[in-house]
Each structure stands twice: as structure tokens, then as C-alpha cells.
mmCIF file of C-alpha atoms in Angstrom:
data_model
loop_
_atom_site.group_PDB
_atom_site.id
_atom_site.type_symbol
_atom_site.label_atom_id
_atom_site.label_comp_id
_atom_site.label_asym_id
_atom_site.label_seq_id
_atom_site.Cartn_x
_atom_site.Cartn_y
_atom_site.Cartn_z
ATOM 1 C CA MET A 1 15.447 17.638 -14.998
ATOM 2 C CA LYS A 2 12.122 16.499 -13.622
ATOM 3 C CA LEU A 3 10.200 14.785 -16.413
ATOM 4 C CA ASN A 4 6.584 15.634 -17.086
ATOM 5 C CA ARG A 5 5.381 12.079 -17.430
ATOM 6 C CA PHE A 6 2.003 13.002 -18.916
ATOM 7 C CA ARG A 7 3.685 14.955 -21.676
ATOM 8 C CA PHE A 8 4.621 11.605 -23.203
ATOM 9 C CA LEU A 9 1.158 10.011 -23.123
ATOM 10 C CA GLY A 10 0.896 10.001 -26.902
ATOM 11 C CA ARG A 11 -1.082 7.840 -29.314
ATOM 12 C CA GLY A 12 -4.394 8.259 -27.502
ATOM 13 C CA LEU A 13 -3.098 6.991 -24.173
ATOM 14 C CA ALA A 14 -4.291 10.037 -22.270
ATOM 15 C CA GLY A 15 -7.846 9.048 -23.103
ATOM 16 C CA LEU A 16 -7.206 5.412 -22.334
ATOM 17 C CA ALA A 17 -5.796 6.309 -18.948
ATOM 18 C CA LEU A 18 -9.124 7.819 -17.985
ATOM 19 C CA ALA A 19 -11.239 4.997 -19.342
ATOM 20 C CA GLY A 20 -11.281 2.890 -16.216
ATOM 21 C CA LEU A 21 -11.983 5.878 -13.989
ATOM 22 C CA LEU A 22 -15.253 6.594 -15.757
ATOM 23 C CA LEU A 23 -16.788 3.226 -14.966
ATOM 24 C CA PRO A 24 -18.825 2.610 -11.809
ATOM 25 C CA PHE A 25 -17.661 -0.179 -9.586
ATOM 26 C CA ASN A 26 -18.465 -1.971 -6.397
ATOM 27 C CA THR A 27 -16.447 -4.192 -4.113
ATOM 28 C CA THR A 28 -18.707 -7.233 -4.364
ATOM 29 C CA HIS A 29 -17.198 -9.819 -6.685
ATOM 30 C CA SER A 30 -19.126 -12.538 -8.449
ATOM 31 C CA GLN A 31 -18.020 -16.140 -8.612
ATOM 32 C CA PRO A 32 -15.227 -16.818 -11.114
ATOM 33 C CA ALA A 33 -16.576 -16.740 -14.657
ATOM 34 C CA PRO A 34 -15.695 -19.858 -16.653
ATOM 35 C CA GLY A 35 -14.491 -17.688 -19.486
ATOM 36 C CA VAL A 36 -14.621 -14.489 -21.488
ATOM 37 C CA VAL A 37 -16.788 -14.307 -24.605
ATOM 38 C CA VAL A 38 -15.908 -11.429 -26.934
ATOM 39 C CA PRO A 39 -18.569 -10.751 -29.587
ATOM 40 C CA PRO A 40 -17.565 -9.992 -33.184
ATOM 41 C CA GLY A 41 -16.510 -6.360 -33.544
ATOM 42 C CA GLU A 42 -15.382 -6.017 -29.918
ATOM 43 C CA SER A 43 -11.857 -6.071 -28.472
ATOM 44 C CA LEU A 44 -10.253 -8.247 -25.859
ATOM 45 C CA GLN A 45 -9.277 -6.130 -22.873
ATOM 46 C CA LEU A 46 -5.915 -6.208 -21.164
ATOM 47 C CA GLY A 47 -5.688 -4.449 -17.815
ATOM 48 C CA LEU A 48 -2.691 -2.393 -16.729
ATOM 49 C CA ALA A 49 -2.249 -1.334 -13.093
ATOM 50 C CA VAL A 50 0.815 0.776 -12.343
ATOM 51 C CA SER A 51 1.833 3.963 -10.571
ATOM 52 C CA LEU A 52 1.279 6.971 -12.838
ATOM 53 C CA SER A 53 1.042 9.703 -10.207
ATOM 54 C CA GLY A 54 1.901 10.336 -6.581
ATOM 55 C CA GLU A 55 5.287 10.110 -4.908
ATOM 56 C CA THR A 56 6.340 6.511 -5.579
ATOM 57 C CA LEU A 57 7.749 5.518 -8.987
ATOM 58 C CA PRO A 58 5.343 7.339 -11.352
ATOM 59 C CA GLU A 59 8.088 7.554 -13.969
ATOM 60 C CA ALA A 60 8.704 3.800 -13.748
ATOM 61 C CA GLY A 61 4.973 3.206 -14.148
ATOM 62 C CA THR A 62 4.924 5.414 -17.222
ATOM 63 C CA ASP A 63 7.847 3.406 -18.606
ATOM 64 C CA VAL A 64 5.820 0.203 -18.196
ATOM 65 C CA LEU A 65 2.787 1.855 -19.803
ATOM 66 C CA TYR A 66 4.764 2.851 -22.877
ATOM 67 C CA ALA A 67 6.312 -0.602 -23.271
ATOM 68 C CA VAL A 68 2.915 -2.297 -22.953
ATOM 69 C CA ASN A 69 1.441 0.051 -25.529
ATOM 70 C CA LEU A 70 4.252 -0.722 -27.977
ATOM 71 C CA ALA A 71 3.705 -4.434 -27.422
ATOM 72 C CA LEU A 72 -0.012 -4.080 -28.135
ATOM 73 C CA GLU A 73 0.719 -2.113 -31.301
ATOM 74 C CA THR A 74 2.820 -5.038 -32.497
ATOM 75 C CA VAL A 75 0.141 -7.563 -31.528
ATOM 76 C CA ASN A 76 -2.674 -5.677 -33.234
ATOM 77 C CA ALA A 77 -0.634 -4.982 -36.371
ATOM 78 C CA ALA A 78 -0.211 -8.752 -36.684
ATOM 79 C CA GLY A 79 -3.961 -9.378 -36.430
ATOM 80 C CA GLY A 80 -4.483 -9.545 -32.677
ATOM 81 C CA VAL A 81 -5.807 -12.841 -31.341
ATOM 82 C CA ARG A 82 -7.764 -14.848 -33.937
ATOM 83 C CA GLY A 83 -8.521 -11.526 -35.659
ATOM 84 C CA PHE A 84 -9.712 -9.796 -32.477
ATOM 85 C CA PRO A 85 -7.711 -6.711 -31.409
ATOM 86 C CA LEU A 86 -6.534 -6.088 -27.855
ATOM 87 C CA SER A 87 -7.328 -2.825 -26.080
ATOM 88 C CA LEU A 88 -5.795 -1.490 -22.882
ATOM 89 C CA VAL A 89 -7.667 -0.494 -19.718
ATOM 90 C CA ILE A 90 -5.345 1.544 -17.493
ATOM 91 C CA GLU A 91 -5.571 2.110 -13.754
ATOM 92 C CA ASP A 92 -3.240 4.305 -11.685
ATOM 93 C CA ASP A 93 -2.592 2.618 -8.326
ATOM 94 C CA GLN A 94 0.016 5.180 -7.140
ATOM 95 C CA CYS A 95 2.069 2.277 -5.769
ATOM 96 C CA ALA A 96 -0.278 2.286 -2.768
ATOM 97 C CA PRO A 97 -2.065 -0.839 -1.460
ATOM 98 C CA ALA A 98 -5.426 0.856 -0.864
ATOM 99 C CA GLN A 99 -5.423 2.455 -4.296
ATOM 100 C CA ALA A 100 -4.354 -0.848 -5.852
ATOM 101 C CA SER A 101 -7.404 -2.574 -4.385
ATOM 102 C CA LEU A 102 -9.636 0.116 -5.879
ATOM 103 C CA ALA A 103 -7.897 -0.257 -9.231
ATOM 104 C CA ALA A 104 -8.482 -4.004 -9.155
ATOM 105 C CA ASP A 105 -12.166 -3.426 -8.371
ATOM 106 C CA VAL A 106 -12.462 -1.378 -11.563
ATOM 107 C CA LEU A 107 -10.517 -3.781 -13.747
ATOM 108 C CA VAL A 108 -12.400 -6.946 -12.806
ATOM 109 C CA GLN A 109 -15.655 -5.387 -13.987
ATOM 110 C CA GLN A 110 -14.476 -4.892 -17.551
ATOM 111 C CA PRO A 111 -16.611 -7.257 -19.660
ATOM 112 C CA TYR A 112 -13.850 -8.613 -21.913
ATOM 113 C CA LEU A 113 -10.878 -8.512 -19.546
ATOM 114 C CA VAL A 114 -8.586 -11.512 -20.043
ATOM 115 C CA ALA A 115 -5.544 -10.634 -17.904
ATOM 116 C CA VAL A 116 -3.831 -7.830 -15.994
ATOM 117 C CA ILE A 117 -0.282 -6.530 -16.380
ATOM 118 C CA GLY A 118 0.763 -5.309 -12.938
ATOM 119 C CA HIS A 119 1.014 -4.211 -10.391
ATOM 120 C CA LEU A 120 4.212 -2.163 -10.347
ATOM 121 C CA CYS A 121 5.038 -2.442 -6.636
ATOM 122 C CA SER A 122 4.953 -5.541 -4.449
ATOM 123 C CA GLY A 123 2.739 -4.323 -1.600
ATOM 124 C CA PRO A 124 -0.008 -3.125 -3.952
ATOM 125 C CA THR A 125 0.249 -6.388 -5.887
ATOM 126 C CA LEU A 126 -0.338 -8.399 -2.722
ATOM 127 C CA ALA A 127 -3.249 -6.123 -1.793
ATOM 128 C CA ALA A 128 -4.939 -6.462 -5.187
ATOM 129 C CA LEU A 129 -4.473 -10.184 -5.783
ATOM 130 C CA PRO A 130 -7.499 -11.354 -3.727
ATOM 131 C CA THR A 131 -9.751 -9.302 -6.006
ATOM 132 C CA TYR A 132 -8.371 -10.955 -9.139
ATOM 133 C CA GLN A 133 -8.396 -14.382 -7.511
ATOM 134 C CA ALA A 134 -12.088 -14.022 -6.668
ATOM 135 C CA VAL A 135 -12.956 -13.891 -10.376
ATOM 136 C CA GLY A 136 -10.107 -15.977 -11.794
ATOM 137 C CA ILE A 137 -8.202 -13.292 -13.709
ATOM 138 C CA PRO A 138 -4.504 -14.009 -14.403
ATOM 139 C CA VAL A 139 -2.024 -11.319 -13.336
ATOM 140 C CA ILE A 140 1.560 -10.936 -14.550
ATOM 141 C CA SER A 141 3.860 -8.285 -13.090
ATOM 142 C CA PRO A 142 6.940 -6.849 -14.795
ATOM 143 C CA SER A 143 8.363 -5.365 -11.619
ATOM 144 C CA ALA A 144 6.960 -6.684 -8.320
ATOM 145 C CA THR A 145 9.974 -8.488 -6.850
ATOM 146 C CA ALA A 146 8.985 -9.359 -3.252
ATOM 147 C CA ALA A 147 9.808 -12.939 -2.307
ATOM 148 C CA ALA A 148 6.398 -13.186 -0.613
ATOM 149 C CA LEU A 149 4.743 -13.205 -4.035
ATOM 150 C CA SER A 150 6.252 -16.624 -4.692
ATOM 151 C CA GLN A 151 4.131 -17.904 -1.798
ATOM 152 C CA VAL A 152 0.781 -16.794 -3.255
ATOM 153 C CA GLU A 153 -1.650 -19.705 -3.516
ATOM 154 C CA GLY A 154 -2.995 -20.814 -6.863
ATOM 155 C CA ASN A 155 -1.631 -20.190 -10.337
ATOM 156 C CA LEU A 156 -3.023 -16.758 -11.198
ATOM 157 C CA PHE A 157 0.075 -14.677 -10.377
ATOM 158 C CA SER A 158 3.263 -14.710 -12.417
ATOM 159 C CA ARG A 159 6.066 -12.220 -13.036
ATOM 160 C CA THR A 160 8.687 -11.555 -15.680
ATOM 161 C CA ILE A 161 11.311 -10.178 -13.295
ATOM 162 C CA LEU A 162 13.679 -11.999 -10.965
ATOM 163 C CA SER A 163 12.551 -12.069 -7.345
ATOM 164 C CA ASP A 164 14.202 -10.526 -4.312
ATOM 165 C CA THR A 165 15.353 -14.004 -3.348
ATOM 166 C CA GLN A 166 18.058 -13.522 -5.970
ATOM 167 C CA GLN A 167 18.432 -9.759 -5.572
ATOM 168 C CA GLY A 168 19.026 -9.826 -1.819
ATOM 169 C CA VAL A 169 21.537 -12.663 -2.016
ATOM 170 C CA VAL A 170 23.638 -10.933 -4.685
ATOM 171 C CA ALA A 171 23.567 -7.671 -2.720
ATOM 172 C CA ALA A 172 24.762 -9.367 0.471
ATOM 173 C CA ARG A 173 27.530 -11.190 -1.372
ATOM 174 C CA TYR A 174 28.727 -8.006 -3.024
ATOM 175 C CA ILE A 175 28.793 -6.210 0.311
ATOM 176 C CA ALA A 176 30.753 -8.960 2.063
ATOM 177 C CA GLU A 177 32.885 -10.436 -0.711
ATOM 178 C CA VAL A 178 33.635 -7.455 -2.960
ATOM 179 C CA LEU A 179 33.418 -4.455 -0.645
ATOM 180 C CA GLY A 180 34.740 -6.475 2.281
ATOM 181 C CA VAL A 181 32.150 -5.106 4.724
ATOM 182 C CA GLN A 182 30.995 -7.609 7.363
ATOM 183 C CA GLN A 183 29.078 -5.405 9.815
ATOM 184 C CA ILE A 184 26.283 -3.259 8.394
ATOM 185 C CA ALA A 185 23.326 -1.211 9.535
ATOM 186 C CA LEU A 186 19.991 -2.272 8.072
ATOM 187 C CA ALA A 187 17.032 -0.016 7.318
ATOM 188 C CA HIS A 188 13.738 -0.497 5.513
ATOM 189 C CA ASP A 189 10.361 1.161 5.047
ATOM 190 C CA GLY A 190 8.277 -1.593 6.659
ATOM 191 C CA GLY A 191 6.592 -2.494 3.365
ATOM 192 C CA SER A 192 6.303 -5.877 1.680
ATOM 193 C CA TYR A 193 9.041 -5.055 -0.805
ATOM 194 C CA GLY A 194 11.418 -3.084 1.405
ATOM 195 C CA ALA A 195 11.221 -5.202 4.543
ATOM 196 C CA GLY A 196 11.304 -8.444 2.570
ATOM 197 C CA LEU A 197 14.372 -7.460 0.563
ATOM 198 C CA ALA A 198 16.200 -6.180 3.646
ATOM 199 C CA GLU A 199 15.445 -9.432 5.477
ATOM 200 C CA ILE A 200 16.983 -11.507 2.670
ATOM 201 C CA VAL A 201 20.115 -9.338 2.710
ATOM 202 C CA ALA A 202 20.362 -9.692 6.494
ATOM 203 C CA THR A 203 19.782 -13.449 6.466
ATOM 204 C CA THR A 204 22.357 -14.020 3.737
ATOM 205 C CA LEU A 205 24.935 -11.814 5.416
ATOM 206 C CA THR A 206 24.555 -13.261 8.900
ATOM 207 C CA GLU A 207 23.801 -16.935 8.217
ATOM 208 C CA ASP A 208 25.663 -17.593 4.983
ATOM 209 C CA LEU A 209 28.534 -15.104 4.961
ATOM 210 C CA GLY A 210 29.446 -14.771 8.632
ATOM 211 C CA GLY A 211 28.576 -11.083 8.877
ATOM 212 C CA GLY A 212 26.520 -9.166 11.396
ATOM 213 C CA LEU A 213 24.047 -6.341 11.897
ATOM 214 C CA LEU A 214 24.896 -3.287 13.972
ATOM 215 C CA THR A 215 21.266 -2.172 14.098
ATOM 216 C CA THR A 216 17.975 -2.426 12.233
ATOM 217 C CA LEU A 217 15.866 0.675 11.612
ATOM 218 C CA VAL A 218 12.281 0.840 10.368
ATOM 219 C CA LEU A 219 11.744 4.203 8.680
ATOM 220 C CA ASP A 220 8.283 5.708 8.275
ATOM 221 C CA PRO A 221 7.642 6.643 4.618
ATOM 222 C CA ALA A 222 5.395 9.461 5.843
ATOM 223 C CA ASP A 223 8.294 11.213 7.590
ATOM 224 C CA THR A 224 10.219 13.953 5.815
ATOM 225 C CA ASP A 225 13.457 13.787 7.815
ATOM 226 C CA TYR A 226 15.286 10.741 9.161
ATOM 227 C CA ALA A 227 17.971 12.566 11.142
ATOM 228 C CA ASP A 228 16.396 11.613 14.477
ATOM 229 C CA ASP A 229 16.181 7.957 13.423
ATOM 230 C CA LEU A 230 19.842 7.888 12.421
ATOM 231 C CA ALA A 231 21.235 10.051 15.240
ATOM 232 C CA PRO A 232 22.148 7.030 17.433
ATOM 233 C CA LEU A 233 24.500 5.852 14.687
ATOM 234 C CA ALA A 234 26.381 9.140 14.837
ATOM 235 C CA LEU A 235 26.457 9.188 18.645
ATOM 236 C CA SER A 236 27.618 5.617 19.070
ATOM 237 C CA GLY A 237 31.137 6.352 17.918
ATOM 238 C CA ASN A 238 30.867 3.242 15.770
ATOM 239 C CA ALA A 239 29.466 4.600 12.521
ATOM 240 C CA PRO A 240 28.625 1.825 10.057
ATOM 241 C CA GLU A 241 30.717 1.453 6.932
ATOM 242 C CA LEU A 242 27.532 0.697 5.037
ATOM 243 C CA ILE A 243 23.793 0.940 5.510
ATOM 244 C CA TYR A 244 21.546 -1.295 3.442
ATOM 245 C CA PHE A 245 18.100 0.162 2.720
ATOM 246 C CA GLY A 246 15.045 -1.754 1.526
ATOM 247 C CA GLY A 247 12.523 0.590 -0.041
ATOM 248 C CA TYR A 248 12.039 3.248 -2.688
ATOM 249 C CA SER A 249 13.957 6.267 -3.921
ATOM 250 C CA ASP A 250 12.115 8.982 -1.970
ATOM 251 C CA GLU A 251 12.903 7.382 1.394
ATOM 252 C CA ALA A 252 16.420 6.429 0.295
ATOM 253 C CA SER A 253 17.041 10.069 -0.620
ATOM 254 C CA LEU A 254 15.917 11.216 2.820
ATOM 255 C CA LEU A 255 18.099 8.568 4.439
ATOM 256 C CA LEU A 256 21.209 9.657 2.556
ATOM 257 C CA GLU A 257 20.516 13.322 3.254
ATOM 258 C CA ALA A 258 20.229 12.520 6.968
ATOM 259 C CA LEU A 259 23.486 10.538 6.944
ATOM 260 C CA ARG A 260 25.368 13.479 5.485
ATOM 261 C CA THR A 261 23.640 15.983 7.783
ATOM 262 C CA LEU A 262 24.911 13.899 10.713
ATOM 263 C CA GLN A 263 28.396 13.985 9.148
ATOM 264 C CA LEU A 264 28.394 10.256 8.492
ATOM 265 C CA ASP A 265 30.159 11.096 5.255
ATOM 266 C CA GLU A 266 31.907 7.762 4.794
ATOM 267 C CA THR A 267 28.855 5.536 5.272
ATOM 268 C CA ILE A 268 27.933 3.853 1.988
ATOM 269 C CA LEU A 269 24.291 3.593 0.907
ATOM 270 C CA PHE A 270 23.390 0.284 -0.743
ATOM 271 C CA SER A 271 19.857 -0.520 -1.905
ATOM 272 C CA GLY A 272 17.764 -2.427 -4.446
ATOM 273 C CA ASP A 273 15.952 -1.736 -7.693
ATOM 274 C CA GLY A 274 13.578 0.621 -5.869
ATOM 275 C CA ILE A 275 16.193 3.394 -6.041
ATOM 276 C CA LYS A 276 17.677 2.627 -9.444
ATOM 277 C CA ASN A 277 15.998 5.525 -11.228
ATOM 278 C CA ASP A 278 16.612 9.084 -12.344
ATOM 279 C CA ALA A 279 14.398 10.508 -9.601
ATOM 280 C CA PHE A 280 16.977 9.389 -7.013
ATOM 281 C CA LEU A 281 19.804 11.013 -8.971
ATOM 282 C CA GLU A 282 17.909 14.228 -9.676
ATOM 283 C CA ARG A 283 16.894 14.806 -6.082
ATOM 284 C CA LEU A 284 20.310 14.185 -4.558
ATOM 285 C CA GLY A 285 22.638 15.465 -7.247
ATOM 286 C CA ALA A 286 26.252 15.068 -6.143
ATOM 287 C CA LEU A 287 25.075 13.590 -2.839
ATOM 288 C CA SER A 288 24.123 10.366 -4.631
ATOM 289 C CA GLU A 289 27.712 9.775 -5.772
ATOM 290 C CA GLY A 290 29.048 6.374 -4.744
ATOM 291 C CA SER A 291 25.668 4.855 -3.853
ATOM 292 C CA TYR A 292 24.936 1.272 -4.926
ATOM 293 C CA ALA A 293 21.811 -0.433 -6.252
ATOM 294 C CA THR A 294 20.969 -3.883 -7.585
ATOM 295 C CA LEU A 295 18.658 -4.625 -10.495
ATOM 296 C CA ALA A 296 17.631 -7.566 -12.641
ATOM 297 C CA ALA A 297 19.304 -6.885 -15.992
ATOM 298 C CA PRO A 298 18.414 -8.557 -19.317
ATOM 299 C CA ASP A 299 20.609 -11.213 -20.870
ATOM 300 C CA GLU A 300 23.498 -9.693 -22.834
ATOM 301 C CA ALA A 301 22.436 -11.764 -25.835
ATOM 302 C CA MET A 302 19.368 -9.512 -26.108
ATOM 303 C CA ASP A 303 21.393 -6.294 -26.563
ATOM 304 C CA ALA A 304 20.749 -5.928 -30.307
ATOM 305 C CA ARG A 305 16.994 -6.476 -29.955
ATOM 306 C CA ILE A 306 16.843 -4.108 -26.994
ATOM 307 C CA ALA A 307 18.646 -1.428 -29.017
ATOM 308 C CA GLU A 308 15.981 -1.741 -31.742
ATOM 309 C CA PHE A 309 13.243 -1.517 -29.116
ATOM 310 C CA ASP A 310 14.863 1.550 -27.514
ATOM 311 C CA THR A 311 14.925 3.302 -30.891
ATOM 312 C CA ARG A 312 11.244 2.569 -31.460
ATOM 313 C CA TYR A 313 10.347 3.665 -27.914
ATOM 314 C CA GLU A 314 12.219 6.966 -28.188
ATOM 315 C CA ALA A 315 10.719 7.696 -31.602
ATOM 316 C CA ALA A 316 7.229 7.167 -30.181
ATOM 317 C CA TYR A 317 7.586 9.079 -26.912
ATOM 318 C CA GLY A 318 10.543 11.426 -27.252
ATOM 319 C CA VAL A 319 12.438 9.981 -24.310
ATOM 320 C CA ALA A 320 14.854 7.095 -23.875
ATOM 321 C CA PRO A 321 13.301 4.255 -21.840
ATOM 322 C CA SER A 322 16.212 4.222 -19.395
ATOM 323 C CA ILE A 323 15.334 7.790 -18.371
ATOM 324 C CA LEU A 324 11.910 6.759 -17.092
ATOM 325 C CA GLY A 325 12.511 3.358 -15.540
ATOM 326 C CA PRO A 326 14.133 -0.070 -15.718
ATOM 327 C CA TYR A 327 11.141 -2.345 -16.343
ATOM 328 C CA HIS A 328 10.279 -1.816 -20.032
ATOM 329 C CA THR A 329 11.775 -5.092 -21.276
ATOM 330 C CA ASN A 330 9.954 -7.028 -18.548
ATOM 331 C CA ALA A 331 6.683 -5.262 -19.383
ATOM 332 C CA TYR A 332 7.043 -5.987 -23.091
ATOM 333 C CA ASP A 333 7.657 -9.649 -22.277
ATOM 334 C CA ALA A 334 4.651 -9.793 -19.942
ATOM 335 C CA VAL A 335 2.388 -8.867 -22.852
ATOM 336 C CA GLY A 336 4.170 -11.356 -25.101
ATOM 337 C CA ILE A 337 3.656 -14.207 -22.659
ATOM 338 C CA VAL A 338 -0.043 -13.376 -22.291
ATOM 339 C CA LEU A 339 -0.393 -13.246 -26.083
ATOM 340 C CA ALA A 340 1.326 -16.609 -26.530
ATOM 341 C CA ALA A 341 -0.999 -18.138 -23.933
ATOM 342 C CA LEU A 342 -4.065 -16.568 -25.562
ATOM 343 C CA ASN A 343 -3.096 -18.033 -28.913
ATOM 344 C CA GLN A 344 -3.021 -21.461 -27.272
ATOM 345 C CA VAL A 345 -6.421 -21.331 -25.576
ATOM 346 C CA ALA A 346 -8.619 -18.842 -27.478
ATOM 347 C CA GLU A 347 -11.243 -20.273 -29.829
ATOM 348 C CA VAL A 348 -13.811 -18.748 -32.165
ATOM 349 C CA ASN A 349 -17.267 -20.283 -31.673
ATOM 350 C CA ALA A 350 -20.035 -20.871 -34.192
ATOM 351 C CA GLU A 351 -21.391 -17.349 -33.684
ATOM 352 C CA GLY A 352 -18.005 -15.824 -34.489
ATOM 353 C CA ALA A 353 -17.284 -14.807 -30.900
ATOM 354 C CA LEU A 354 -13.883 -15.298 -29.307
ATOM 355 C CA VAL A 355 -13.994 -17.559 -26.244
ATOM 356 C CA ILE A 356 -11.228 -17.653 -23.629
ATOM 357 C CA ASP A 357 -11.337 -19.973 -20.643
ATOM 358 C CA ARG A 358 -9.586 -18.066 -17.856
ATOM 359 C CA ALA A 359 -8.442 -21.179 -16.023
ATOM 360 C CA GLU A 360 -6.882 -22.508 -19.214
ATOM 361 C CA LEU A 361 -5.265 -19.120 -19.833
ATOM 362 C CA ALA A 362 -3.721 -19.038 -16.349
ATOM 363 C CA ALA A 363 -2.415 -22.575 -16.805
ATOM 364 C CA ALA A 364 -0.946 -21.696 -20.210
ATOM 365 C CA ILE A 365 0.856 -18.664 -18.769
ATOM 366 C CA ARG A 366 2.336 -20.805 -15.988
ATOM 367 C CA ALA A 367 3.384 -23.414 -18.552
ATOM 368 C CA THR A 368 5.480 -20.865 -20.480
ATOM 369 C CA GLU A 369 8.761 -22.462 -21.507
ATOM 370 C CA ASN A 370 11.674 -20.961 -23.449
ATOM 371 C CA TYR A 371 9.729 -17.863 -24.472
ATOM 372 C CA ASN A 372 12.063 -15.765 -26.633
ATOM 373 C CA GLY A 373 11.534 -12.413 -24.981
ATOM 374 C CA LEU A 374 13.156 -9.001 -24.946
ATOM 375 C CA SER A 375 14.715 -9.542 -21.512
ATOM 376 C CA GLY A 376 15.942 -13.061 -22.328
ATOM 377 C CA ILE A 377 14.626 -16.599 -22.657
ATOM 378 C CA LEU A 378 11.813 -16.938 -20.124
ATOM 379 C CA THR A 379 10.479 -20.098 -18.495
ATOM 380 C CA CYS A 380 7.899 -19.922 -15.715
ATOM 381 C CA ASP A 381 8.408 -22.166 -12.701
ATOM 382 C CA ALA A 382 5.793 -23.722 -10.426
ATOM 383 C CA VAL A 383 5.291 -20.492 -8.440
ATOM 384 C CA GLY A 384 5.106 -18.159 -11.438
ATOM 385 C CA ASP A 385 8.656 -16.816 -11.393
ATOM 386 C CA CYS A 386 9.465 -16.387 -15.079
ATOM 387 C CA GLY A 387 12.260 -13.810 -14.979
ATOM 388 C CA SER A 388 15.373 -14.115 -17.098
ATOM 389 C CA GLY A 389 18.705 -12.295 -17.031
ATOM 390 C CA SER A 390 20.710 -11.844 -13.855
ATOM 391 C CA ILE A 391 20.984 -9.550 -10.864
ATOM 392 C CA GLN A 392 23.591 -6.869 -11.512
ATOM 393 C CA VAL A 393 25.156 -4.219 -9.290
ATOM 394 C CA PHE A 394 25.220 -0.534 -10.218
ATOM 395 C CA GLN A 395 27.059 2.393 -8.643
ATOM 396 C CA VAL A 396 26.491 6.111 -9.080
ATOM 397 C CA ILE A 397 29.609 7.393 -10.835
ATOM 398 C CA GLU A 398 29.719 10.983 -12.097
ATOM 399 C CA GLY A 399 25.978 11.334 -11.672
ATOM 400 C CA VAL A 400 24.774 8.188 -13.457
ATOM 401 C CA PHE A 401 24.198 4.562 -12.475
ATOM 402 C CA VAL A 402 27.014 2.501 -13.986
ATOM 403 C CA GLN A 403 26.817 -1.296 -14.176
ATOM 404 C CA LEU A 404 29.798 -2.869 -12.420
ATOM 405 C CA GLU A 405 31.693 -5.952 -13.445
ATOM 406 C CA LEU A 406 30.947 -8.813 -11.061
ATOM 407 C CA PRO A 407 33.085 -11.783 -10.071
ATOM 408 C CA GLU A 408 31.603 -14.869 -11.717
ATOM 409 C CA ASP A 409 31.237 -16.636 -8.380
ATOM 410 C CA LEU A 410 28.971 -13.881 -7.070
ATOM 411 C CA LEU A 411 26.081 -15.258 -9.148
ATOM 412 C CA ARG A 412 26.399 -18.811 -7.806
ATOM 413 C CA PRO A 413 23.133 -20.480 -6.715
ATOM 414 C CA ALA A 414 21.835 -19.380 -3.324
ATOM 415 C CA THR A 415 21.739 -21.759 -0.388
ATOM 416 C CA PRO A 416 18.195 -22.672 0.754
ATOM 417 C CA GLU A 417 18.699 -20.714 3.992
ATOM 418 C CA ALA A 418 19.851 -17.585 2.206
ATOM 419 C CA ALA A 419 17.009 -17.843 -0.276
ATOM 420 C CA GLY A 420 14.494 -17.758 2.546
ATOM 421 C CA ASP A 421 13.091 -21.239 1.854
#
């Protein structure tokens, strides 16, 4: 069943989603403001930039939106920040770099904006960051996993999800040590997320695990059929046991369809969190059976709290969070970390206005330590990686992604070479 994502935009969110689109904007950014001053009677603004339409992960973006809204309901019910409520300004970036830059242009012009939750995808996050950096606005993503984001200068970017440095290493180890496959074909979509994740898998497999690559393919996301790209694999007489794909579910679906069209029926598809969604399963049906994906999963100790959250989420929106996407716990924690930082740095001045120094806010977010979140206990490191939990492996079994039991040694620390350092 294809979900109508806008059907679930309850509690006034449909109006909120349009709010940012009604404001004029330009692409000229002022110098970083020393702080935000919110007059009495006004609300602090929290930006949200995710994919809500288009072809790439709109359901996952909606999942993040719902989780953020639930977090803000909790915050405001408890009195907000020093008695000031938080409101949400939503921008749809369609998981596209150009659209993400436009979304950032809109968000930075909001008068009481203190931080941004987003973006959903890594490439758009990298594209939008210069806009936020120009005015000193902290950004915290629940889902952008590219290792390149750990190299961003300054302290404005953080994330509540584990990076592809961990995800790619675990995938390569599972392929070599559990499945026993040493020679693989590699494919990716050429994007920051897909190419970066595929590179970590390849580096780990070849330099750390003694494996090899049969071929590397760069697939154009604009294409609608990959049979021509994959035909050499079928003609070589040496069909790969496994093809690792870095990218999103639409392209992964096309790749798997092409493999089966070329009668490469035994070739396993293995990918990352970009395909771990219901859209992949719905499009392929039985064809998805046996495919693998990795994903950062919350700590098991959080199961009871997550169950309570899931009940609240489903009551509010009429759909289980796992149906829409995997990032709701990370999104909820992103808001929580921003709130904790705001409570540290926000002050009410003599006129009754709330004053937030953005530089102090960014530093407080980066200084997060042992935050008791929904996804686990989060501590941000020097490059803004705050994610908790562990990378887990899932396989499509009887039409659903099932988490597999992993050997304990599979989650051992990565070597510097494998981690891409």
C-alpha cells in the first residue's frame, strides 16, 4: 500500500508546512547575528528541513516531521524555554541539493530561528550548510550519515545518528565474515551519501578483510532502467555473488529489477539505510526477498520507552512510525538535545525578552554528554557525531525487513584505515 503522507499531517501541520513558503527570501546573507532576541508574546522558532515530496524518501521525511512535532508538544506542555513556546518552520527540500539550498535561504530569514533540525539526506545537508554557517545557525540532523559531514569545519553541524564510517565497516564485515563473500560488485548513485558509503565498504573489504572488487558501477539516478549498465556482469560469465549498492530505494529497486531481468537470479543485493523502508518493499514485492540493508538501531535498553513513543505516535497520526521511516527516535532526540542546550544558554533580559547567543548554543549542543534520549545515551564528540545505538543488519524475509542476530565480534572498533581516517 502506498501511503498518502499528507493524509497524516494532523494537528495544524499542513498549515505549518506552508508557512516558510509564503515568506520572501533572497540569497544574500548578513553577517552572523550575535544572538536571537524573542520579545514577550512571541515564540522561538525551530527550523525543520526534510524531504516531504518528490521521489526520494518523502515518507521518511514525514516520519521525522511527526517525531519533531511530538517532541515540541512535550516541550511546550512543560513550559517551553523560560516560558517561551517553540514553533516549527517547515521546509521541504525533496532530498535534493538545489532545493535544500533554497530551503536554507528561507529558514535563515526567520526572525526568531534558533536552530535547524535537518537535513534528511547527506548531499542536501552539505549543500545547505554554508547558508547556515554564514549566519551562525546550529544544525542537527537525525539521518544524514555521510562520513564527509564529520569533516565540516566549525561546530555548527551535529547529528544524532551513527555515521557511515560505522555503517560501511559493519556491512563489509557481514559480507566477508558472515556471508563468506570475498569478491563483490560495487555500485552507487554518485551522491555524497551513496558514493561515500560504497567507498567505505570497498575500503574495508579490500584493505582490512582481504577481499576484492569485480567492478564498480556509477548509476545515474535520472535513468529508469539499469539493464544496460549491468549487462557486462551477465556477459562476463563471472556473475557476482553479491552487489553492494550505495544510494536510495528508488535506484536500488531499479538495480534489483535489472539484475533479475538479466537472469542474475542468485546475485544478492546489499545496501544501507537508504533502502530500509517500506517504499522499497512495496515497489519490488517478492523481488525484494533476501535483500540486505544496514541501519543504526537504538539501544535495546530503550525498548520500553520506544514502545510508549510508538503508541503516542500512532494515536496521533494513525500509522506506526516504522511504516514511514526509521529516523523518528533520532529526530526526537535532536529536538531534545537542542532543548537541553537552550535551557543552558537562554536568558530573559530586563525587558522580558528571551535572549539566545547562537555561538553559545552551538557550543552547548557540541558539549552534550550522556543525554538520556529515545535512541540511547548520546554524547557528542569533537566533530558533532552524537549517535547512540549500533549498526544492525536486516534482511527481507517474507516481505518485511527482519533484524538479524550478529556475531559479537562484528561490532568491534574499526581500524583507522577502514574508517576512512
